[in-house]
PDB file of C-alpha atoms in Angstrom:
ATOM      1  CA  MET P  22      66.780 191.966  45.533  1.00 45.00           C
ATOM      2  CA  LYS P  23      68.625 189.613  43.191  1.00 43.00           C
ATOM      3  CA  LYS P  24      71.804 190.093  45.227  1.00 44.00           C
ATOM      4  CA  LEU P  25      69.893 189.419  48.437  1.00 43.00           C
ATOM      5  CA  GLY P  26      68.418 186.262  46.903  1.00 44.00           C
ATOM      6  CA  LYS P  27      71.837 185.002  45.875  1.00 44.00           C
ATOM      7  CA  LEU P  28      73.182 185.738  49.353  1.00 42.00           C
ATOM      8  CA  LEU P  29      70.376 183.784  51.020  1.00 40.00           C
ATOM      9  CA  LEU P  30      70.951 180.918  48.615  1.00 42.00           C
ATOM     10  CA  CYS P  31      74.632 180.805  49.594  1.00 43.00           C
ATOM     11  CA  PHE P  32      73.772 180.733  53.281  1.00 41.00           C
ATOM     12  CA  GLY P  33      71.314 177.940  52.569  1.00 44.00           C
ATOM     13  CA  LEU P  34      73.996 175.895  50.833  1.00 40.00           C
ATOM     14  CA  VAL P  35      76.454 176.438  53.673  1.00 41.00           C
ATOM     15  CA  GLY P  36      73.800 175.412  56.186  1.00 42.00           C
ATOM     16  CA  SER P  37      73.052 172.235  54.276  1.00 40.00           C
ATOM     17  CA  LEU P  38      76.760 171.357  54.166  1.00 40.00           C
ATOM     18  CA  VAL P  39      77.193 171.927  57.877  1.00 40.00           C
ATOM     19  CA  GLY P  40      74.117 169.868  58.680  1.00 40.00           C
ATOM     20  CA  CYS P  41      74.940 166.936  56.418  1.00 40.00           C
ATOM     21  CA  GLY P  42      75.260 163.536  58.031  1.00 37.00           C
ATOM     22  CA  ASN P  43      72.874 160.787  58.952  1.00 36.00           C
ATOM     23  CA  GLY P  44      70.520 163.066  60.855  1.00 33.00           C
ATOM     24  CA  ASN P  45      70.877 161.067  64.068  1.00 35.00           C
ATOM     25  CA  GLY P  46      74.030 162.679  65.433  1.00 37.00           C
ATOM     26  CA  GLU P  47      76.078 159.648  64.385  1.00 44.00           C
ATOM     27  CA  LYS P  48      79.531 159.956  62.876  1.00 46.00           C
ATOM     28  CA  ASN P  49      80.002 159.660  59.126  1.00 42.00           C
ATOM     29  CA  SER P  50      81.890 156.564  58.052  1.00 48.00           C
ATOM     30  CA  ASN P  51      84.800 158.644  56.738  1.00 56.00           C
ATOM     31  CA  GLU P  52      85.326 160.515  60.023  1.00 81.00           C
ATOM     32  CA  LYS P  53      88.262 159.790  62.323  1.00 92.00           C
ATOM     33  CA  LYS P  54      87.466 156.925  64.710  1.00 97.00           C
ATOM     34  CA  ILE P  55      87.763 157.496  68.453  1.00 98.00           C
ATOM     35  CA  VAL P  56      89.117 154.612  70.540  1.00 98.00           C
ATOM     36  CA  ALA P  57      89.064 155.173  74.316  1.00 98.00           C
ATOM     37  CA  ILE P  58      91.399 152.913  76.313  1.00 98.00           C
ATOM     38  CA  ILE P  59      91.443 152.466  80.071  1.00 98.00           C
ATOM     39  CA  GLN P  60      94.086 150.397  81.881  1.00 98.00           C
ATOM     40  CA  LEU P  61      93.698 149.449  85.523  1.00 96.00           C
ATOM     41  CA  VAL P  62      97.286 149.909  86.665  1.00 94.00           C
ATOM     42  CA  GLU P  63     100.927 149.778  85.554  1.00 92.00           C
ATOM     43  CA  HIS P  64     102.445 146.309  85.687  1.00 90.00           C
ATOM     44  CA  THR P  65     104.153 144.025  83.203  1.00 91.00           C
ATOM     45  CA  SER P  66     101.157 141.891  82.190  1.00 89.00           C
ATOM     46  CA  LEU P  67      98.878 144.825  81.405  1.00 94.00           C
ATOM     47  CA  ASN P  68     101.668 146.876  79.836  1.00 96.00           C
ATOM     48  CA  THR P  69     102.467 143.958  77.545  1.00 95.00           C
ATOM     49  CA  ILE P  70      98.837 143.779  76.431  1.00 96.00           C
ATOM     50  CA  LYS P  71      98.720 147.516  75.719  1.00 98.00           C
ATOM     51  CA  SER P  72     101.968 147.474  73.713  1.00 98.00           C
ATOM     52  CA  ALA P  73     100.845 144.473  71.648  1.00 98.00           C
ATOM     53  CA  PHE P  74      97.456 146.124  71.083  1.00 98.00           C
ATOM     54  CA  ASP P  75      99.088 149.332  69.838  1.00 98.00           C
ATOM     55  CA  LYS P  76     101.386 147.444  67.489  1.00 98.00           C
ATOM     56  CA  GLN P  77      98.582 145.350  66.015  1.00 98.00           C
ATOM     57  CA  MET P  78      96.313 148.376  65.501  1.00 98.00           C
ATOM     58  CA  GLU P  79      99.101 149.980  63.503  1.00 98.00           C
ATOM     59  CA  GLU P  80      99.514 146.778  61.494  1.00 98.00           C
ATOM     60  CA  LEU P  81      95.783 146.914  60.752  1.00 98.00           C
ATOM     61  CA  GLY P  82      96.191 150.384  59.252  1.00 97.00           C
ATOM     62  CA  TYR P  83      95.207 152.674  62.111  1.00 97.00           C
ATOM     63  CA  LYS P  84      97.407 155.742  62.492  1.00 95.00           C
ATOM     64  CA  ASP P  85      96.964 157.981  65.503  1.00 94.00           C
ATOM     65  CA  GLY P  86      96.023 161.493  64.410  1.00 91.00           C
ATOM     66  CA  ASP P  87      95.239 160.319  60.888  1.00 94.00           C
ATOM     67  CA  ASN P  88      92.297 157.917  60.795  1.00 96.00           C
ATOM     68  CA  VAL P  89      92.018 157.235  64.531  1.00 97.00           C
ATOM     69  CA  GLU P  90      92.196 159.209  67.766  1.00 97.00           C
ATOM     70  CA  TYR P  91      93.262 157.349  70.893  1.00 98.00           C
ATOM     71  CA  ILE P  92      92.249 158.498  74.355  1.00 98.00           C
ATOM     72  CA  PHE P  93      94.344 156.569  76.884  1.00 98.00           C
ATOM     73  CA  LYS P  94      93.872 156.743  80.640  1.00 98.00           C
ATOM     74  CA  ASN P  95      95.376 154.785  83.529  1.00 97.00           C
ATOM     75  CA  ALA P  96      93.223 154.305  86.644  1.00 97.00           C
ATOM     76  CA  GLN P  97      96.312 153.808  88.848  1.00 95.00           C
ATOM     77  CA  GLY P  98      94.608 150.870  90.538  1.00 91.00           C
ATOM     78  CA  ASP P  99      91.789 153.023  91.939  1.00 93.00           C
ATOM     79  CA  THR P 100      88.161 152.128  91.192  1.00 92.00           C
ATOM     80  CA  ASN P 101      86.972 155.673  91.955  1.00 96.00           C
ATOM     81  CA  THR P 102      89.467 157.017  89.435  1.00 97.00           C
ATOM     82  CA  ALA P 103      88.254 154.433  86.940  1.00 97.00           C
ATOM     83  CA  ALA P 104      84.656 155.584  87.373  1.00 97.00           C
ATOM     84  CA  SER P 105      85.704 159.198  86.792  1.00 98.00           C
ATOM     85  CA  ILE P 106      87.618 158.233  83.653  1.00 98.00           C
ATOM     86  CA  ILE P 107      84.596 156.379  82.274  1.00 98.00           C
ATOM     87  CA  GLN P 108      82.410 159.444  82.790  1.00 97.00           C
ATOM     88  CA  ASP P 109      84.963 161.493  80.887  1.00 97.00           C
ATOM     89  CA  PHE P 110      84.935 158.909  78.096  1.00 98.00           C
ATOM     90  CA  LYS P 111      81.159 159.276  77.873  1.00 96.00           C
ATOM     91  CA  SER P 112      81.509 162.974  77.097  1.00 96.00           C
ATOM     92  CA  LYS P 113      83.928 162.162  74.249  1.00 95.00           C
ATOM     93  CA  SER P 114      81.460 159.785  72.492  1.00 96.00           C
ATOM     94  CA  PRO P 115      84.055 157.160  71.484  1.00 98.00           C
ATOM     95  CA  ASP P 116      83.327 154.583  68.802  1.00 98.00           C
ATOM     96  CA  VAL P 117      84.597 151.842  71.109  1.00 98.00           C
ATOM     97  CA  VAL P 118      86.052 151.504  74.612  1.00 98.00           C
ATOM     98  CA  MET P 119      88.894 149.051  75.270  1.00 98.00           C
ATOM     99  CA  ALA P 120      89.316 148.106  78.936  1.00 98.00           C
ATOM    100  CA  ILE P 121      92.420 146.305  80.196  1.00 98.00           C
ATOM    101  CA  ALA P 122      91.660 144.174  83.313  1.00 95.00           C
ATOM    102  CA  THR P 123      88.442 143.139  85.033  1.00 94.00           C
ATOM    103  CA  PRO P 124      87.792 146.093  87.402  1.00 94.00           C
ATOM    104  CA  VAL P 125      87.983 148.723  84.647  1.00 97.00           C
ATOM    105  CA  ALA P 126      85.938 146.548  82.287  1.00 97.00           C
ATOM    106  CA  GLN P 127      83.241 146.448  84.963  1.00 97.00           C
ATOM    107  CA  ALA P 128      83.466 150.232  85.311  1.00 97.00           C
ATOM    108  CA  ALA P 129      83.190 150.684  81.540  1.00 98.00           C
ATOM    109  CA  ALA P 130      80.092 148.473  81.357  1.00 98.00           C
ATOM    110  CA  ILE P 131      77.829 151.415  82.176  1.00 98.00           C
ATOM    111  CA  LEU P 132      78.571 152.787  78.691  1.00 98.00           C
ATOM    112  CA  SER P 133      77.617 149.580  76.892  1.00 97.00           C
ATOM    113  CA  LYS P 134      74.066 150.679  76.096  1.00 96.00           C
ATOM    114  CA  ASP P 135      75.407 153.101  73.494  1.00 96.00           C
ATOM    115  CA  THR P 136      79.097 152.156  73.097  1.00 98.00           C
ATOM    116  CA  PRO P 137      80.693 148.773  72.324  1.00 98.00           C
ATOM    117  CA  ILE P 138      83.095 147.611  75.044  1.00 98.00           C
ATOM    118  CA  ILE P 139      86.060 145.339  74.268  1.00 98.00           C
ATOM    119  CA  PHE P 140      87.854 143.997  77.340  1.00 98.00           C
ATOM    120  CA  ALA P 141      91.292 142.446  77.675  1.00 97.00           C
ATOM    121  CA  ALA P 142      92.585 140.050  80.353  1.00 94.00           C
ATOM    122  CA  VAL P 143      89.311 139.216  82.084  1.00 94.00           C
ATOM    123  CA  SER P 144      89.647 135.731  83.562  1.00 88.00           C
ATOM    124  CA  ASP P 145      85.954 135.127  84.197  1.00 91.00           C
ATOM    125  CA  PRO P 146      83.740 137.369  81.992  1.00 95.00           C
ATOM    126  CA  ILE P 147      80.519 135.655  83.071  1.00 95.00           C
ATOM    127  CA  GLY P 148      81.404 135.768  86.761  1.00 91.00           C
ATOM    128  CA  ALA P 149      82.296 139.445  86.357  1.00 93.00           C
ATOM    129  CA  LYS P 150      78.806 139.943  84.857  1.00 96.00           C
ATOM    130  CA  LEU P 151      80.165 141.392  81.634  1.00 97.00           C
ATOM    131  CA  THR P 152      78.264 138.882  79.514  1.00 97.00           C
ATOM    132  CA  SER P 153      75.906 135.954  79.971  1.00 97.00           C
ATOM    133  CA  SER P 154      77.478 133.965  77.136  1.00 97.00           C
ATOM    134  CA  LEU P 155      81.023 133.584  75.821  1.00 97.00           C
ATOM    135  CA  GLU P 156      79.810 132.374  72.433  1.00 97.00           C
ATOM    136  CA  LYS P 157      77.124 135.035  71.926  1.00 97.00           C
ATOM    137  CA  PRO P 158      77.885 138.169  73.984  1.00 98.00           C
ATOM    138  CA  ASP P 159      74.594 139.782  74.956  1.00 96.00           C
ATOM    139  CA  LYS P 160      75.487 143.091  76.643  1.00 97.00           C
ATOM    140  CA  ASN P 161      77.365 144.885  73.839  1.00 98.00           C
ATOM    141  CA  ILE P 162      80.541 143.704  75.599  1.00 98.00           C
ATOM    142  CA  THR P 163      83.109 141.140  74.441  1.00 98.00           C
ATOM    143  CA  GLY P 164      86.871 140.681  74.502  1.00 98.00           C
ATOM    144  CA  THR P 165      89.752 138.398  75.415  1.00 97.00           C
ATOM    145  CA  SER P 166      89.936 136.166  78.475  1.00 95.00           C
ATOM    146  CA  ASP P 167      93.147 135.105  80.185  1.00 88.00           C
ATOM    147  CA  GLU P 168      91.556 132.162  81.953  1.00 86.00           C
ATOM    148  CA  ILE P 169      94.194 130.895  84.357  1.00 90.00           C
ATOM    149  CA  GLN P 170      95.011 127.198  84.219  1.00 91.00           C
ATOM    150  CA  VAL P 171      95.161 126.868  87.994  1.00 96.00           C
ATOM    151  CA  GLU P 172      95.054 123.067  88.050  1.00 96.00           C
ATOM    152  CA  LEU P 173      97.930 122.779  85.563  1.00 96.00           C
ATOM    153  CA  ILE P 174     100.062 125.216  87.547  1.00 97.00           C
ATOM    154  CA  LEU P 175      99.477 123.450  90.844  1.00 98.00           C
ATOM    155  CA  GLN P 176      99.971 120.043  89.273  1.00 97.00           C
ATOM    156  CA  ARG P 177     103.464 121.220  88.285  1.00 97.00           C
ATOM    157  CA  ALA P 178     103.985 122.356  91.871  1.00 98.00           C
ATOM    158  CA  LEU P 179     103.184 118.818  93.059  1.00 97.00           C
ATOM    159  CA  GLU P 180     105.543 117.298  90.499  1.00 97.00           C
ATOM    160  CA  ILE P 181     108.332 119.522  91.817  1.00 97.00           C
ATOM    161  CA  ASN P 182     107.444 118.843  95.457  1.00 97.00           C
ATOM    162  CA  PRO P 183     105.341 115.685  95.950  1.00 97.00           C
ATOM    163  CA  ASN P 184     105.401 116.372  99.703  1.00 97.00           C
ATOM    164  CA  LEU P 185     103.643 119.725  99.362  1.00 98.00           C
ATOM    165  CA  LYS P 186     101.367 120.007 102.421  1.00 98.00           C
ATOM    166  CA  LYS P 187     100.678 123.708 102.920  1.00 98.00           C
ATOM    167  CA  LEU P 188      99.981 126.098 100.054  1.00 98.00           C
ATOM    168  CA  GLY P 189      99.766 129.824 100.697  1.00 98.00           C
ATOM    169  CA  VAL P 190      97.489 131.909  98.488  1.00 98.00           C
ATOM    170  CA  LEU P 191      97.855 135.675  98.187  1.00 98.00           C
ATOM    171  CA  TYR P 192      95.282 137.891  96.475  1.00 98.00           C
ATOM    172  CA  ASN P 193      92.907 140.853  96.619  1.00 96.00           C
ATOM    173  CA  LYS P 194      89.335 139.777  97.453  1.00 94.00           C
ATOM    174  CA  GLY P 195      88.074 142.846  95.635  1.00 92.00           C
ATOM    175  CA  GLU P 196      89.173 141.451  92.265  1.00 91.00           C
ATOM    176  CA  ALA P 197      86.568 139.098  90.819  1.00 88.00           C
ATOM    177  CA  ASN P 198      89.108 137.316  88.636  1.00 88.00           C
ATOM    178  CA  SER P 199      91.269 136.528  91.666  1.00 93.00           C
ATOM    179  CA  VAL P 200      88.371 135.125  93.671  1.00 94.00           C
ATOM    180  CA  THR P 201      87.479 132.789  90.794  1.00 92.00           C
ATOM    181  CA  ASN P 202      91.016 131.457  90.539  1.00 94.00           C
ATOM    182  CA  ILE P 203      91.551 131.092  94.279  1.00 97.00           C
ATOM    183  CA  ASN P 204      88.363 128.995  94.431  1.00 97.00           C
ATOM    184  CA  LYS P 205      89.902 126.748  91.772  1.00 96.00           C
ATOM    185  CA  ALA P 206      93.066 126.471  93.865  1.00 98.00           C
ATOM    186  CA  LYS P 207      91.029 125.544  96.948  1.00 98.00           C
ATOM    187  CA  ALA P 208      89.189 122.836  95.020  1.00 98.00           C
ATOM    188  CA  PHE P 209      92.479 121.394  93.745  1.00 98.00           C
ATOM    189  CA  ALA P 210      94.011 121.491  97.226  1.00 98.00           C
ATOM    190  CA  LYS P 211      91.017 119.756  98.785  1.00 98.00           C
ATOM    191  CA  GLU P 212      91.230 116.947  96.236  1.00 97.00           C
ATOM    192  CA  LYS P 213      94.970 116.492  96.844  1.00 98.00           C
ATOM    193  CA  GLY P 214      94.853 116.801 100.619  1.00 97.00           C
ATOM    194  CA  ILE P 215      96.752 120.097 100.698  1.00 98.00           C
ATOM    195  CA  GLU P 216      96.039 122.705 103.369  1.00 98.00           C
ATOM    196  CA  ILE P 217      95.360 126.229 102.100  1.00 98.00           C
ATOM    197  CA  VAL P 218      96.730 129.180 104.069  1.00 98.00           C
ATOM    198  CA  GLU P 219      95.002 132.336 102.885  1.00 98.00           C
ATOM    199  CA  ALA P 220      96.277 135.938 102.921  1.00 98.00           C
ATOM    200  CA  THR P 221      94.332 138.798 101.374  1.00 98.00           C
ATOM    201  CA  VAL P 222      95.368 142.369 100.641  1.00 97.00           C
ATOM    202  CA  THR P 223      93.561 145.513  99.572  1.00 95.00           C
ATOM    203  CA  SER P 224      96.578 147.537  98.470  1.00 94.00           C
ATOM    204  CA  VAL P 225     100.199 147.175  97.414  1.00 94.00           C
ATOM    205  CA  ASN P 226     101.292 148.464 100.830  1.00 96.00           C
ATOM    206  CA  GLU P 227      99.950 145.320 102.526  1.00 97.00           C
ATOM    207  CA  VAL P 228     101.755 142.834 100.291  1.00 97.00           C
ATOM    208  CA  GLN P 229     105.103 142.727 102.110  1.00 97.00           C
ATOM    209  CA  THR P 230     103.603 141.710 105.448  1.00 97.00           C
ATOM    210  CA  ALA P 231     101.184 139.224 103.891  1.00 98.00           C
ATOM    211  CA  VAL P 232     103.825 137.341 101.908  1.00 98.00           C
ATOM    212  CA  SER P 233     106.157 137.227 104.912  1.00 97.00           C
ATOM    213  CA  VAL P 234     103.451 135.518 106.964  1.00 98.00           C
ATOM    214  CA  LEU P 235     102.812 132.964 104.203  1.00 98.00           C
ATOM    215  CA  ASN P 236     106.526 132.235 103.770  1.00 98.00           C
ATOM    216  CA  SER P 237     106.801 131.412 107.488  1.00 98.00           C
ATOM    217  CA  LYS P 238     103.976 128.867 107.315  1.00 97.00           C
ATOM    218  CA  CYS P 239     103.889 127.329 103.821  1.00 98.00           C
ATOM    219  CA  ASP P 240     105.781 125.010 101.505  1.00 98.00           C
ATOM    220  CA  ALA P 241     104.830 127.089  98.443  1.00 98.00           C
ATOM    221  CA  VAL P 242     102.835 130.203  97.525  1.00 98.00           C
ATOM    222  CA  PHE P 243     100.342 130.666  94.698  1.00 98.00           C
ATOM    223  CA  VAL P 244      99.304 134.052  93.282  1.00 98.00           C
ATOM    224  CA  PRO P 245      96.725 134.257  90.457  1.00 95.00           C
ATOM    225  CA  ASN P 246      96.795 137.051  87.881  1.00 90.00           C
ATOM    226  CA  ASP P 247      95.916 139.494  90.649  1.00 93.00           C
ATOM    227  CA  ASN P 248      96.567 143.107  89.673  1.00 92.00           C
ATOM    228  CA  THR P 249      97.319 144.287  93.214  1.00 94.00           C
ATOM    229  CA  VAL P 250      99.942 141.596  93.800  1.00 96.00           C
ATOM    230  CA  ALA P 251     101.288 141.857  90.242  1.00 94.00           C
ATOM    231  CA  SER P 252     102.020 145.514  90.926  1.00 94.00           C
ATOM    232  CA  ALA P 253     104.283 144.416  93.789  1.00 96.00           C
ATOM    233  CA  MET P 254     105.928 141.379  92.192  1.00 96.00           C
ATOM    234  CA  ASN P 255     109.398 142.717  92.939  1.00 94.00           C
ATOM    235  CA  VAL P 256     108.516 142.542  96.652  1.00 97.00           C
ATOM    236  CA  VAL P 257     106.772 139.155  96.500  1.00 98.00           C
ATOM    237  CA  GLY P 258     109.354 137.486  94.281  1.00 97.00           C
ATOM    238  CA  THR P 259     112.308 138.694  96.330  1.00 97.00           C
ATOM    239  CA  ALA P 260     110.708 137.650  99.633  1.00 98.00           C
ATOM    240  CA  CYS P 261     109.829 134.143  98.418  1.00 98.00           C
ATOM    241  CA  ALA P 262     113.237 133.514  96.860  1.00 98.00           C
ATOM    242  CA  LYS P 263     114.984 134.664 100.035  1.00 97.00           C
ATOM    243  CA  ALA P 264     112.802 132.339 102.121  1.00 98.00           C
ATOM    244  CA  LYS P 265     113.397 129.465  99.672  1.00 98.00           C
ATOM    245  CA  VAL P 266     109.651 129.183  99.043  1.00 98.00           C
ATOM    246  CA  PRO P 267     108.592 128.511  95.411  1.00 98.00           C
ATOM    247  CA  LEU P 268     106.217 131.178  94.085  1.00 98.00           C
ATOM    248  CA  TYR P 269     103.729 129.877  91.502  1.00 98.00           C
ATOM    249  CA  VAL P 270     101.974 132.615  89.536  1.00 97.00           C
ATOM    250  CA  GLY P 271      99.174 133.117  87.023  1.00 94.00           C
ATOM    251  CA  ALA P 272     101.006 134.847  84.160  1.00 91.00           C
ATOM    252  CA  ASP P 273     104.223 134.636  82.160  1.00 91.00           C
ATOM    253  CA  SER P 274     104.936 138.301  82.891  1.00 90.00           C
ATOM    254  CA  MET P 275     104.758 137.558  86.632  1.00 94.00           C
ATOM    255  CA  VAL P 276     107.459 134.924  86.126  1.00 96.00           C
ATOM    256  CA  GLN P 277     109.484 137.562  84.326  1.00 94.00           C
ATOM    257  CA  ASP P 278     109.033 139.847  87.349  1.00 95.00           C
ATOM    258  CA  GLY P 279     110.283 137.333  89.917  1.00 97.00           C
ATOM    259  CA  GLY P 280     107.811 134.469  90.117  1.00 97.00           C
ATOM    260  CA  PHE P 281     109.120 130.915  89.901  1.00 98.00           C
ATOM    261  CA  LEU P 282     106.743 129.077  87.551  1.00 98.00           C
ATOM    262  CA  SER P 283     103.531 129.467  85.586  1.00 97.00           C
ATOM    263  CA  VAL P 284     101.623 127.576  82.929  1.00 96.00           C
ATOM    264  CA  GLY P 285      99.776 129.801  80.531  1.00 92.00           C
ATOM    265  CA  ILE P 286      99.489 132.002  77.511  1.00 87.00           C
ATOM    266  CA  ASN P 287     101.601 134.683  75.923  1.00 88.00           C
ATOM    267  CA  TYR P 288     100.093 138.078  76.742  1.00 90.00           C
ATOM    268  CA  GLU P 289     101.348 139.576  73.497  1.00 93.00           C
ATOM    269  CA  ASN P 290      98.995 137.244  71.640  1.00 93.00           C
ATOM    270  CA  LEU P 291      96.131 138.350  73.866  1.00 95.00           C
ATOM    271  CA  GLY P 292      96.825 142.031  73.149  1.00 97.00           C
ATOM    272  CA  LYS P 293      96.993 141.343  69.424  1.00 98.00           C
ATOM    273  CA  GLU P 294      93.639 139.525  69.400  1.00 98.00           C
ATOM    274  CA  THR P 295      92.053 142.344  71.392  1.00 98.00           C
ATOM    275  CA  ALA P 296      93.104 144.749  68.634  1.00 98.00           C
ATOM    276  CA  ASN P 297      91.570 142.451  66.024  1.00 98.00           C
ATOM    277  CA  MET P 298      88.257 142.647  67.903  1.00 98.00           C
ATOM    278  CA  VAL P 299      88.380 146.445  68.098  1.00 98.00           C
ATOM    279  CA  ASP P 300      89.049 146.504  64.359  1.00 98.00           C
ATOM    280  CA  LYS P 301      85.920 144.434  63.717  1.00 98.00           C
ATOM    281  CA  VAL P 302      83.806 146.798  65.802  1.00 98.00           C
ATOM    282  CA  LEU P 303      85.191 149.839  64.001  1.00 98.00           C
ATOM    283  CA  LYS P 304      84.189 148.144  60.755  1.00 97.00           C
ATOM    284  CA  ASP P 305      80.615 147.851  62.048  1.00 96.00           C
ATOM    285  CA  GLU P 306      80.603 144.197  63.087  1.00 97.00           C
ATOM    286  CA  LYS P 307      78.002 143.615  65.797  1.00 97.00           C
ATOM    287  CA  VAL P 308      79.439 142.709  69.182  1.00 98.00           C
ATOM    288  CA  GLU P 309      77.028 139.793  69.508  1.00 97.00           C
ATOM    289  CA  ASN P 310      78.794 138.225  66.517  1.00 98.00           C
ATOM    290  CA  ILE P 311      82.239 138.456  68.153  1.00 98.00           C
ATOM    291  CA  PRO P 312      82.637 135.603  70.686  1.00 98.00           C
ATOM    292  CA  VAL P 313      84.822 136.061  73.745  1.00 98.00           C
ATOM    293  CA  LYS P 314      88.257 134.649  72.948  1.00 96.00           C
ATOM    294  CA  VAL P 315      89.431 132.393  75.776  1.00 93.00           C
ATOM    295  CA  PHE P 316      93.161 131.667  75.615  1.00 86.00           C
ATOM    296  CA  LYS P 317      93.604 128.122  76.908  1.00 81.00           C
ATOM    297  CA  ASP P 318      95.397 126.288  74.094  1.00 79.00           C
ATOM    298  CA  ASN P 319      99.066 126.140  73.085  1.00 81.00           C
ATOM    299  CA  LEU P 320     100.157 126.810  76.658  1.00 91.00           C
ATOM    300  CA  ASN P 321     103.760 127.135  77.769  1.00 94.00           C
ATOM    301  CA  ILE P 322     105.526 126.325  81.036  1.00 96.00           C
ATOM    302  CA  TYR P 323     107.391 129.445  82.121  1.00 97.00           C
ATOM    303  CA  VAL P 324     110.246 129.079  84.625  1.00 98.00           C
ATOM    304  CA  ASN P 325     112.439 131.889  85.931  1.00 98.00           C
ATOM    305  CA  GLU P 326     115.948 130.479  85.695  1.00 97.00           C
ATOM    306  CA  ASP P 327     117.476 132.895  88.210  1.00 97.00           C
ATOM    307  CA  VAL P 328     114.790 132.083  90.779  1.00 98.00           C
ATOM    308  CA  LEU P 329     115.222 128.361  90.080  1.00 98.00           C
ATOM    309  CA  ASN P 330     118.909 128.658  90.980  1.00 97.00           C
ATOM    310  CA  LYS P 331     118.196 130.723  94.107  1.00 97.00           C
ATOM    311  CA  LEU P 332     115.699 128.112  95.311  1.00 97.00           C
ATOM    312  CA  GLY P 333     118.159 125.289  94.622  1.00 97.00           C
ATOM    313  CA  ILE P 334     115.452 123.273  92.907  1.00 96.00           C
ATOM    314  CA  THR P 335     116.123 120.641  90.258  1.00 96.00           C
ATOM    315  CA  LEU P 336     113.243 120.406  87.817  1.00 97.00           C
ATOM    316  CA  PRO P 337     111.767 116.904  87.342  1.00 97.00           C
ATOM    317  CA  GLN P 338     112.737 115.232  84.082  1.00 96.00           C
ATOM    318  CA  GLU P 339     109.110 115.350  82.937  1.00 95.00           C
ATOM    319  CA  ILE P 340     109.164 119.147  83.016  1.00 96.00           C
ATOM    320  CA  LYS P 341     112.690 119.410  81.584  1.00 95.00           C
ATOM    321  CA  ASN P 342     111.672 117.288  78.592  1.00 95.00           C
ATOM    322  CA  ASP P 343     108.422 119.170  77.941  1.00 94.00           C
ATOM    323  CA  LYS P 344     108.645 120.990  74.600  1.00 92.00           C
ATOM    324  CA  ALA P 345     106.454 123.748  76.039  1.00 93.00           C
ATOM    325  CA  LEU P 346     109.093 124.690  78.647  1.00 96.00           C
ATOM    326  CA  LEU P 347     110.425 128.231  78.302  1.00 95.00           C
ATOM    327  CA  MET P 348     113.209 129.395  80.613  1.00 96.00           C
ATOM    328  CA  ILE P 349     113.128 133.101  81.452  1.00 93.00           C
ATOM    329  CA  LYS P 350     116.157 134.968  82.772  1.00 84.00           C
TER     330      LYS P 350
END
């Protein structure tokens, strides 16, 4: 009987060790953190954010397989795929979800009741219904916003061509961020007496035809940070340069991929700040205390030098002398 008693005591101790925790199914603070990451699609802007995020997380002391487990998925530009990925994330019970681009951030929002969501590169978080306040996020969702300085970009276009009469705009109506920025472009054009010629696409396969139509009708083309068009920048940039039509774009990476000019932020900085926010969440900071970071200061003028030469454009002295000018080859 004494042996039986000792045996039962041992089982009791083992059971208590297995059952230890907070009693609510929550992870212990010393357990490996799980960070689930979803990216909308492969293109330079989003890839730059992801690379900068990874680097900063490492700088902050997170080592994959050691104190953090990353689950990374790419939606390949498909909203149905994104929804499936988010459901898979739910089964993994991550500590935080990081969503790169507006459509996947919107897909991830269904998890926000139980899981903090940190987005990256959402131009209009309120318009995308991810939060009601930038200063005090109220839906367990916050992140970094790449608000596009549409007016500044188009003002540069007017400085380069004061006789600009027709501006083509190319975008996917299904992307909330693009709609917001195209509305800004329309407001600017109306004020300046510029006619807008609109072309919309729903997939990369439609981009070639759409840009060809705009090039035949317009003095210049504007593309916001639209993920569909950004995925086909090699097509858009080549077509515009061949037609001698300046292509103004919403991101530095789009200039790198063949656009002519942009005014905006550095996406590496945006990726780094997104990592800083994830770090705060993993250290138990409440999302409501982490304001949305809108990148709209310390902007640069990005010009693709090769495209500049192909267009045969001479930059105005005002732009040449601007200390914020960065030439990209």
